[in-house]
Amino acid sequence: MNAYLQPSRCGCIDIHTHVVPHHFPAYVGNRPNVPWPSMRDAQPCHRHVVISDKVYRTVSSQAWDLDVRRGDMDRQGVKRHVLSPMPELLSYWLDAEDGAMLSRYLNETLADMVVAAPDRFSALGAAPLQNMDHAIRELEFAVGTLGLSGIEVGSNVGGVPIGDPRFWPFFEAAEACGAAIFVHPLRTAGMDRLVGPASLEQIVAFPGEIGLAAASIITGGLLSRFPRLRIALSHGGGAIQTLLPRMQHAWECQHALREAIPVAPVDAARTLYYDDLLYSATAIRALIETVGDDRVMMGTDYPFAIMDTDPVARVASLGLSDAVQDALRWRNAARWLDLA
Amino acid sequence: MNAYLQPSRCGCIDIHTHVVPHHFPAYVGNRPNVPWPSMRDAQPCHRHVVISDKVYRTVSSQAWDLDVRRGDMDRQGVKRHVLSPMPELLSYWLDAEDGAMLSRYLNETLADMVVAAPDRFSALGAAPLQNMDHAIRELEFAVGTLGLSGIEVGSNVGGVPIGDPRFWPFFEAAEACGAAIFVHPLRTAGMDRLVGPASLEQIVAFPGEIGLAAASIITGGLLSRFPRLRIALSHGGGAIQTLLPRMQHAWECQHALREAIPVAPVDAARTLYYDDLLYSATAIRALIETVGDDRVMMGTDYPFAIMDTDPVARVASLGLSDAVQDALRWRNAARWLDLA
């Protein structure tokens, strides 16, 4: 058994933390008006992420500086961060070759971070899912050559939900190389259904979007096709815990659905992983009741504004046994990441 | 106190049941290619709802025949059905005058049903929300003249979420005349995010859509504007129970959101009503924990394929006190409907 699987050595794992590199290389392709990201100085300890000449987001040095990050981790009692790119950087809207170049830069940046402190960091890279050949090549490089733990994927790619069969070649390769998959909301559905400030996209639309992504994985049969895949849903799977009983009820009473979906939705959902980023003991407990206590992991959205700032205490607040608390804090994550 | 508020007289109230009329009048307007509904015979005891020359849905006589319905109610131990149109009939995509004609027919049909058995039926009518003047006129006719209990509204009108301020004149009139409001998913967001059979719209997309509608009511400030409004969300508010803690967390830590949204999201959510149509004891209990046991009511989606067939037993399965079971089975509904 790997030393990391000893609880005292492993400590708590936060599986949902994001990275923005300190800088990006200049765009060297030959296409015009490419939304290639760049960084620009902002207030002290902050930089602007600039995309298409607009500030997409202003991020603090927590996003790239490992010393700052380790200080925060120590204060929170977190031993390991699983790093993944700020989702907008997945850039599925770039031409495939440009997307592959950007993914390569992100993956090398993440690999450098892991190498700097392998006892504190694991990483999930990027793959240009706008093109299956490029995506598979980058997956294999990121996991096989760089040693990343897996890939962060968007909930949809250009509006096509991640459970769509057109992505099966990528997932087949992910299963083959043992990559962990982390699904994150991106360019959400329902943007025209919001009333209020622009920040409602992340606040109100993310949970529905990740719920739809989870549903597409279940109804598209991805896990019956590739049963060894280890897929985790961010934001606690969002709406999936309220969709699932309805899907199960319909599956049980509608013959056509049983024909189309080979595995009962509730059983399929219990083969996925979920972070616990639901901001409520009631909601996290309901998720555990729905998918099982071997499926839920600690995750915070560090270092962004909406992050859960005390994940270890969050788990303690749920009223669970020590064994289940251990499962949420590190054991399930170690299994998902294949740290053994 | 009205006799209906005595539990023994009132009995259980199913607040979420739909009606399709046996037939529709021919279209008498002068516009071409209007998607005006009609009915056509199908297999015995069934009729096709035909819209734009296509069968939209085949429904059984439960949808219009009160004797059949009362038989089902008696078998389920349900004393009162709250009748509302099959949501597609709300027809917000018709020209406003045509929409007003169709709403009028639906409302008169519903009123006839209530008059036939006022001890068994209440009804929520239709209002053509594509035009505020017509909608308010029809609301006032339906509630003031016909005596209906309120209005069923879609989660959005032509893609505009129901919490948008452009609908405030309607809600102002609804508050003034004491109409109960029932929000139902319609033309859902996220249709491009589904993988699988067409029936997934209702199964997978409804909970997200009604969750977004609930969020729009909360973030748009509808209830601080019209605090005496009594609004119920169908399908248990769908995803709202997972959106809400995230909205609350963001509201507490982001100044701009507190400026834009005057009431804390959790507090606003506790002034809405919800049916219990979540198909899972875990999900219904989580809803009750989130919004309060004075806010949740029995609802089944009768007579459609996905309906909950034993609502009284569903409430019994939740492990609640007798007083709370009574609240879910009739007391909260009586308050929402203002049966007193």
Short mmCIF file of N, CA, C and O in Angstrom, two decimals, chain A residues 60-148:
data_model
loop_
_atom_site.label_atom_id
_atom_site.label_comp_id
_atom_site.label_asym_id
_atom_site.label_seq_id
_atom_site.Cartn_x
_atom_site.Cartn_y
_atom_site.Cartn_z
N SER A 60 -6.31 36.03 -7.59
CA SER A 60 -5.21 36.32 -6.65
C SER A 60 -4.08 35.32 -6.88
O SER A 60 -4.24 34.32 -7.57
N SER A 61 -2.96 35.59 -6.22
CA SER A 61 -1.78 34.73 -6.38
C SER A 61 -2.03 33.31 -5.86
O SER A 61 -1.28 32.40 -6.17
N GLN A 62 -3.10 33.14 -5.08
CA GLN A 62 -3.46 31.77 -4.67
C GLN A 62 -3.61 30.86 -5.89
O GLN A 62 -3.44 29.65 -5.79
N ALA A 63 -3.96 31.46 -7.02
CA ALA A 63 -4.24 30.67 -8.22
C ALA A 63 -2.98 30.06 -8.83
O ALA A 63 -3.06 29.07 -9.56
N TRP A 64 -1.79 30.67 -8.59
CA TRP A 64 -0.56 30.13 -9.20
C TRP A 64 0.59 29.94 -8.21
O TRP A 64 1.50 29.18 -8.48
N ASP A 65 0.51 30.58 -7.04
CA ASP A 65 1.66 30.58 -6.12
C ASP A 65 1.51 29.43 -5.12
O ASP A 65 0.64 29.46 -4.25
N LEU A 66 2.40 28.46 -5.19
CA LEU A 66 2.26 27.27 -4.35
C LEU A 66 2.55 27.55 -2.88
O LEU A 66 2.02 26.86 -2.01
N ASP A 67 3.37 28.55 -2.60
CA ASP A 67 3.63 28.86 -1.19
C ASP A 67 2.39 29.44 -0.54
O ASP A 67 2.03 29.07 0.58
N VAL A 68 1.76 30.37 -1.22
CA VAL A 68 0.51 30.93 -0.71
C VAL A 68 -0.51 29.81 -0.51
O VAL A 68 -1.19 29.72 0.53
N ARG A 69 -0.62 28.96 -1.49
CA ARG A 69 -1.59 27.87 -1.44
C ARG A 69 -1.30 26.93 -0.27
O ARG A 69 -2.21 26.57 0.49
N ARG A 70 -0.04 26.58 -0.09
CA ARG A 70 0.28 25.68 1.02
C ARG A 70 -0.04 26.30 2.37
O ARG A 70 -0.48 25.62 3.29
N GLY A 71 0.17 27.62 2.46
CA GLY A 71 -0.21 28.30 3.70
C GLY A 71 -1.70 28.16 3.97
O GLY A 71 -2.13 27.85 5.09
N ASP A 72 -2.51 28.36 2.95
CA ASP A 72 -3.97 28.22 3.10
C ASP A 72 -4.34 26.77 3.46
O ASP A 72 -5.20 26.52 4.30
N MET A 73 -3.69 25.84 2.79
CA MET A 73 -3.97 24.42 3.05
C MET A 73 -3.65 24.08 4.51
O MET A 73 -4.43 23.40 5.18
N ASP A 74 -2.52 24.57 4.98
CA ASP A 74 -2.13 24.27 6.36
C ASP A 74 -3.14 24.85 7.34
O ASP A 74 -3.52 24.20 8.32
N ARG A 75 -3.58 26.08 7.07
CA ARG A 75 -4.58 26.69 7.96
C ARG A 75 -5.89 25.90 7.97
O ARG A 75 -6.57 25.83 8.97
N GLN A 76 -6.26 25.32 6.80
CA GLN A 76 -7.51 24.56 6.70
C GLN A 76 -7.37 23.12 7.17
O GLN A 76 -8.36 22.39 7.22
N GLY A 77 -6.13 22.68 7.43
CA GLY A 77 -5.92 21.27 7.77
C GLY A 77 -6.05 20.35 6.57
O GLY A 77 -6.45 19.19 6.70
N VAL A 78 -5.71 20.86 5.40
CA VAL A 78 -5.80 20.06 4.17
C VAL A 78 -4.40 19.64 3.74
O VAL A 78 -3.51 20.48 3.60
N LYS A 79 -4.22 18.35 3.52
CA LYS A 79 -2.91 17.86 3.15
C LYS A 79 -2.65 17.96 1.65
O LYS A 79 -1.54 18.27 1.22
N ARG A 80 -3.70 17.69 0.85
CA ARG A 80 -3.48 17.59 -0.59
C ARG A 80 -4.53 18.38 -1.36
O ARG A 80 -5.72 18.29 -1.05
N HIS A 81 -4.10 19.13 -2.31
CA HIS A 81 -4.98 19.78 -3.28
C HIS A 81 -4.93 19.01 -4.60
O HIS A 81 -3.84 18.71 -5.09
N VAL A 82 -6.09 18.73 -5.14
CA VAL A 82 -6.15 18.25 -6.52
C VAL A 82 -6.35 19.49 -7.40
O VAL A 82 -7.38 20.17 -7.30
N LEU A 83 -5.36 19.79 -8.21
CA LEU A 83 -5.34 21.01 -9.02
C LEU A 83 -6.01 20.75 -10.37
O LEU A 83 -5.79 19.70 -10.99
N SER A 84 -6.81 21.71 -10.80
CA SER A 84 -7.35 21.62 -12.17
C SER A 84 -7.44 23.03 -12.73
O SER A 84 -7.53 24.00 -11.98
N PRO A 85 -7.41 23.17 -14.05
CA PRO A 85 -7.46 24.51 -14.63
C PRO A 85 -8.77 25.23 -14.30
O PRO A 85 -9.83 24.58 -14.18
N MET A 86 -8.71 26.56 -14.16
CA MET A 86 -9.95 27.33 -14.17
C MET A 86 -10.72 26.92 -15.43
O MET A 86 -10.17 26.96 -16.53
N PRO A 87 -11.96 26.47 -15.28
CA PRO A 87 -12.64 25.80 -16.41
C PRO A 87 -12.67 26.59 -17.72
O PRO A 87 -12.55 26.00 -18.79
N GLU A 88 -12.82 27.90 -17.64
CA GLU A 88 -12.86 28.69 -18.88
C GLU A 88 -11.62 28.43 -19.74
O GLU A 88 -11.67 28.55 -20.97
N LEU A 89 -10.50 28.07 -19.09
CA LEU A 89 -9.25 27.83 -19.84
C LEU A 89 -9.32 26.55 -20.67
O LEU A 89 -8.47 26.34 -21.54
N LEU A 90 -10.31 25.70 -20.44
CA LEU A 90 -10.42 24.49 -21.26
C LEU A 90 -10.60 24.86 -22.73
O LEU A 90 -10.22 24.10 -23.62
N SER A 91 -11.22 26.00 -22.99
CA SER A 91 -11.17 26.64 -24.32
C SER A 91 -11.61 25.74 -25.47
O SER A 91 -10.97 25.69 -26.52
N TYR A 92 -12.72 25.05 -25.26
CA TYR A 92 -13.22 24.15 -26.32
C TYR A 92 -13.64 24.91 -27.58
O TYR A 92 -13.92 24.31 -28.61
N TRP A 93 -13.74 26.22 -27.46
CA TRP A 93 -14.17 27.04 -28.60
C TRP A 93 -12.99 27.45 -29.48
O TRP A 93 -13.21 28.08 -30.52
N LEU A 94 -11.78 27.09 -29.09
CA LEU A 94 -10.63 27.33 -29.97
C LEU A 94 -10.61 26.28 -31.08
O LEU A 94 -11.15 25.18 -30.93
N ASP A 95 -9.97 26.63 -32.19
CA ASP A 95 -9.64 25.63 -33.18
C ASP A 95 -8.87 24.48 -32.50
O ASP A 95 -8.14 24.70 -31.53
N ALA A 96 -9.04 23.26 -32.98
CA ALA A 96 -8.49 22.09 -32.28
C ALA A 96 -6.98 22.19 -32.07
O ALA A 96 -6.48 21.84 -30.99
N GLU A 97 -6.26 22.67 -33.07
CA GLU A 97 -4.79 22.74 -32.91
C GLU A 97 -4.41 23.79 -31.87
O GLU A 97 -3.50 23.57 -31.06
N ASP A 98 -5.07 24.93 -31.90
CA ASP A 98 -4.82 25.94 -30.87
C ASP A 98 -5.20 25.40 -29.50
O ASP A 98 -4.49 25.61 -28.51
N GLY A 99 -6.34 24.70 -29.45
CA GLY A 99 -6.77 24.11 -28.18
C GLY A 99 -5.74 23.11 -27.65
O GLY A 99 -5.49 23.04 -26.44
N ALA A 100 -5.14 22.34 -28.56
CA ALA A 100 -4.12 21.37 -28.14
C ALA A 100 -2.89 22.09 -27.59
O ALA A 100 -2.32 21.68 -26.57
N MET A 101 -2.51 23.22 -28.23
CA MET A 101 -1.36 23.98 -27.73
C MET A 101 -1.63 24.52 -26.33
O MET A 101 -0.77 24.45 -25.45
N LEU A 102 -2.83 25.06 -26.13
CA LEU A 102 -3.16 25.62 -24.82
C LEU A 102 -3.23 24.51 -23.76
O LEU A 102 -2.72 24.66 -22.64
N SER A 103 -3.85 23.39 -24.12
CA SER A 103 -3.91 22.26 -23.18
C SER A 103 -2.51 21.81 -22.79
O SER A 103 -2.23 21.54 -21.61
N ARG A 104 -1.63 21.75 -23.78
CA ARG A 104 -0.26 21.32 -23.50
C ARG A 104 0.41 22.24 -22.48
O ARG A 104 1.04 21.79 -21.52
N TYR A 105 0.22 23.54 -22.67
CA TYR A 105 0.82 24.50 -21.73
C TYR A 105 0.23 24.33 -20.32
O TYR A 105 0.96 24.31 -19.32
N LEU A 106 -1.08 24.19 -20.25
CA LEU A 106 -1.72 23.99 -18.94
C LEU A 106 -1.20 22.71 -18.28
O LEU A 106 -0.88 22.69 -17.08
N ASN A 107 -1.11 21.65 -19.06
CA ASN A 107 -0.70 20.37 -18.48
C ASN A 107 0.75 20.41 -17.99
O ASN A 107 1.07 19.86 -16.94
N GLU A 108 1.60 21.07 -18.74
CA GLU A 108 2.99 21.17 -18.29
C GLU A 108 3.11 22.04 -17.04
O GLU A 108 3.89 21.76 -16.13
N THR A 109 2.30 23.10 -17.00
CA THR A 109 2.29 23.96 -15.81
C THR A 109 1.84 23.17 -14.58
O THR A 109 2.44 23.24 -13.50
N LEU A 110 0.76 22.39 -14.74
CA LEU A 110 0.25 21.58 -13.63
C LEU A 110 1.27 20.53 -13.21
O LEU A 110 1.48 20.29 -12.02
N ALA A 111 1.94 19.92 -14.20
CA ALA A 111 2.93 18.88 -13.88
C ALA A 111 4.09 19.47 -13.09
O ALA A 111 4.57 18.86 -12.12
N ASP A 112 4.50 20.67 -13.44
CA ASP A 112 5.56 21.34 -12.68
C ASP A 112 5.14 21.55 -11.22
O ASP A 112 5.95 21.42 -10.30
N MET A 113 3.88 21.89 -11.01
CA MET A 113 3.39 22.12 -9.65
C MET A 113 3.42 20.81 -8.85
O MET A 113 3.81 20.80 -7.67
N VAL A 114 3.00 19.73 -9.47
CA VAL A 114 3.00 18.45 -8.78
C VAL A 114 4.44 18.03 -8.45
O VAL A 114 4.73 17.57 -7.33
N VAL A 115 5.33 18.20 -9.41
CA VAL A 115 6.73 17.82 -9.18
C VAL A 115 7.34 18.63 -8.03
O VAL A 115 8.13 18.12 -7.24
N ALA A 116 6.89 19.88 -7.90
CA ALA A 116 7.43 20.73 -6.84
C ALA A 116 7.06 20.23 -5.45
O ALA A 116 7.79 20.48 -4.49
N ALA A 117 5.94 19.53 -5.33
CA ALA A 117 5.50 19.04 -4.01
C ALA A 117 4.53 17.88 -4.20
O ALA A 117 3.33 18.02 -3.99
N PRO A 118 5.06 16.73 -4.58
CA PRO A 118 4.17 15.60 -4.88
C PRO A 118 3.40 15.08 -3.67
O PRO A 118 2.40 14.39 -3.84
N ASP A 119 3.85 15.43 -2.47
CA ASP A 119 3.10 15.01 -1.29
C ASP A 119 1.93 15.94 -1.00
O ASP A 119 1.08 15.64 -0.17
N ARG A 120 1.86 17.10 -1.69
CA ARG A 120 0.79 18.06 -1.44
C ARG A 120 -0.16 18.22 -2.62
O ARG A 120 -1.27 18.73 -2.47
N PHE A 121 0.29 17.87 -3.82
CA PHE A 121 -0.52 18.17 -5.00
C PHE A 121 -0.69 16.97 -5.94
O PHE A 121 0.27 16.23 -6.19
N SER A 122 -1.90 16.81 -6.42
CA SER A 122 -2.17 15.99 -7.60
C SER A 122 -2.78 16.93 -8.62
O SER A 122 -3.19 18.04 -8.27
N ALA A 123 -2.86 16.51 -9.87
CA ALA A 123 -3.42 17.42 -10.86
C ALA A 123 -4.23 16.69 -11.92
O ALA A 123 -3.94 15.55 -12.28
N LEU A 124 -5.25 17.41 -12.38
CA LEU A 124 -6.10 16.96 -13.49
C LEU A 124 -5.90 17.96 -14.62
O LEU A 124 -6.08 19.16 -14.43
N GLY A 125 -5.52 17.47 -15.79
CA GLY A 125 -5.16 18.34 -16.88
C GLY A 125 -6.32 18.70 -17.79
O GLY A 125 -7.49 18.52 -17.46
N ALA A 126 -5.97 19.23 -18.94
CA ALA A 126 -6.95 19.65 -19.95
C ALA A 126 -6.76 18.81 -21.21
O ALA A 126 -5.65 18.37 -21.51
N ALA A 127 -7.83 18.59 -21.94
CA ALA A 127 -7.74 17.91 -23.24
C ALA A 127 -8.69 18.63 -24.19
O ALA A 127 -9.81 18.96 -23.80
N PRO A 128 -8.27 18.90 -25.41
CA PRO A 128 -9.10 19.65 -26.36
C PRO A 128 -10.22 18.78 -26.94
O PRO A 128 -10.09 18.22 -28.02
N LEU A 129 -11.32 18.71 -26.21
CA LEU A 129 -12.40 17.79 -26.58
C LEU A 129 -13.16 18.23 -27.82
O LEU A 129 -14.07 17.54 -28.28
N GLN A 130 -12.79 19.38 -28.39
CA GLN A 130 -13.40 19.78 -29.67
C GLN A 130 -12.93 18.88 -30.81
O GLN A 130 -13.47 18.93 -31.91
N ASN A 131 -11.93 18.03 -30.53
CA ASN A 131 -11.41 17.11 -31.56
C ASN A 131 -10.92 15.84 -30.87
O ASN A 131 -10.04 15.90 -30.01
N MET A 132 -11.51 14.71 -31.22
CA MET A 132 -11.21 13.47 -30.50
C MET A 132 -9.74 13.06 -30.63
O MET A 132 -9.12 12.59 -29.68
N ASP A 133 -9.16 13.20 -31.82
CA ASP A 133 -7.76 12.78 -31.99
C ASP A 133 -6.83 13.60 -31.11
O ASP A 133 -5.98 13.06 -30.40
N HIS A 134 -7.01 14.91 -31.16
CA HIS A 134 -6.17 15.78 -30.33
C HIS A 134 -6.42 15.50 -28.84
O HIS A 134 -5.48 15.52 -28.03
N ALA A 135 -7.68 15.29 -28.49
CA ALA A 135 -8.02 15.09 -27.07
C ALA A 135 -7.34 13.83 -26.54
O ALA A 135 -6.78 13.81 -25.44
N ILE A 136 -7.40 12.77 -27.33
CA ILE A 136 -6.81 11.50 -26.89
C ILE A 136 -5.29 11.63 -26.80
O ILE A 136 -4.66 11.16 -25.84
N ARG A 137 -4.70 12.32 -27.77
CA ARG A 137 -3.24 12.51 -27.75
C ARG A 137 -2.83 13.28 -26.49
O ARG A 137 -1.87 12.92 -25.81
N GLU A 138 -3.58 14.32 -26.17
CA GLU A 138 -3.21 15.14 -25.00
C GLU A 138 -3.47 14.39 -23.70
O GLU A 138 -2.69 14.50 -22.74
N LEU A 139 -4.58 13.64 -23.65
CA LEU A 139 -4.84 12.79 -22.48
C LEU A 139 -3.67 11.85 -22.23
O LEU A 139 -3.18 11.72 -21.10
N GLU A 140 -3.22 11.18 -23.29
CA GLU A 140 -2.16 10.18 -23.11
C GLU A 140 -0.84 10.84 -22.71
O GLU A 140 -0.08 10.29 -21.92
N PHE A 141 -0.59 12.03 -23.26
CA PHE A 141 0.62 12.75 -22.87
C PHE A 141 0.52 13.20 -21.41
O PHE A 141 1.45 13.03 -20.61
N ALA A 142 -0.62 13.77 -21.04
CA ALA A 142 -0.79 14.32 -19.68
C ALA A 142 -0.68 13.22 -18.63
O ALA A 142 -0.01 13.39 -17.60
N VAL A 143 -1.33 12.10 -18.88
CA VAL A 143 -1.37 11.04 -17.87
C VAL A 143 -0.15 10.11 -18.02
O VAL A 143 0.55 9.82 -17.05
N GLY A 144 0.13 9.71 -19.27
CA GLY A 144 1.21 8.73 -19.50
C GLY A 144 2.59 9.33 -19.35
O GLY A 144 3.47 8.75 -18.70
N THR A 145 2.80 10.51 -19.91
CA THR A 145 4.15 11.10 -19.91
C THR A 145 4.36 12.02 -18.70
O THR A 145 5.37 11.92 -18.01
N LEU A 146 3.39 12.93 -18.47
CA LEU A 146 3.57 13.89 -17.38
C LEU A 146 3.19 13.32 -16.02
O LEU A 146 3.54 13.89 -14.99
N GLY A 147 2.42 12.25 -16.01
CA GLY A 147 2.05 11.64 -14.74
C GLY A 147 0.91 12.33 -14.01
O GLY A 147 0.74 12.15 -12.80
N LEU A 148 0.09 13.14 -14.72
CA LEU A 148 -1.09 13.72 -14.06
C LEU A 148 -2.08 12.62 -13.70
O LEU A 148 -2.07 11.53 -14.28
#
